[in-house]
Amino acid sequence: MSKDPFEELFGPADAEPPAETRPVPPAEPQPVPARDRLSYEQAERVRTAQLSTEPRSEGTRAAPKALPWIVVGAVAVIAIIVCIVLVNLARGGSDDGNASNQEPTTTAAPSATPSPSSGADDADADDDAEDTDPDEVPAVEVGPTTPLDIPAWGVTSQLSLKFGMTSYSIPDNVNLQLSSPLINSLPEECAAMRTQWGITQGADGTYSVLKPAERCEAAPELYDELWGLTDAFAKSITPAG
């Protein structure tokens, strides 16, 4: 009887495997002492309680709650912007329509023709200038005066203090020439007139103003004041008592 090929390769089925190829049975677990087991269970309970009671971070809790409000706020801002744009477009369209419907207006330029009132005023001013007598003495405020004796003529007079410290001379016994700070204040354009102010004694015993023949155009107000003050000085002459 021939042998089984498996038996030739692996040997008889009931034969025991060699000691080095036989499986080693697992070691039986050793019992844990009751004290160690109790300590381990307490430690596990403490760790589990800490994990369950540990608070989550504020960012983790706030993020899910804040996210819906952020989305709602962004949507509201976008809606407001869209409304503003639409309102501006609507206004722009209405303004363009109104402008196209309105007729162009023209503004009349002011006329250069003078009004009747201004023409009348100018005419009155011209009439006043024509009516002014060039020989009329200007009206001035004489103010306080001081006595001035003229022994050569045997008269006395009242001289306005506006002249300042005044002196006089009578080179020809007819024409009295005044010299004062007010007269010397005439500008250089009228410097020659500074020695032409005073009074003249007439043959009939009357006295008249001695003044420049022409008006000082550089200082017309000063010229008029000197004229008026000198005229008042001439009219104040009286025989010496």
mmCIF file of C-alpha atoms in Angstrom, residues 2-9:
data_model
loop_
_atom_site.group_PDB
_atom_site.id
_atom_site.type_symbol
_atom_site.label_atom_id
_atom_site.label_comp_id
_atom_site.label_asym_id
_atom_site.label_seq_id
_atom_site.Cartn_x
_atom_site.Cartn_y
_atom_site.Cartn_z
ATOM 1 C CA SER A 2 1.394 3.342 -1.087
ATOM 2 C CA LYS A 3 1.814 6.240 1.276
ATOM 3 C CA ASP A 4 -0.265 9.350 1.136
ATOM 4 C CA PRO A 5 1.642 12.166 -0.545
ATOM 5 C CA PHE A 6 0.720 14.521 2.291
ATOM 6 C CA GLU A 7 2.047 12.058 4.767
ATOM 7 C CA GLU A 8 5.254 11.862 2.803
ATOM 8 C CA LEU A 9 5.483 15.673 2.931
#
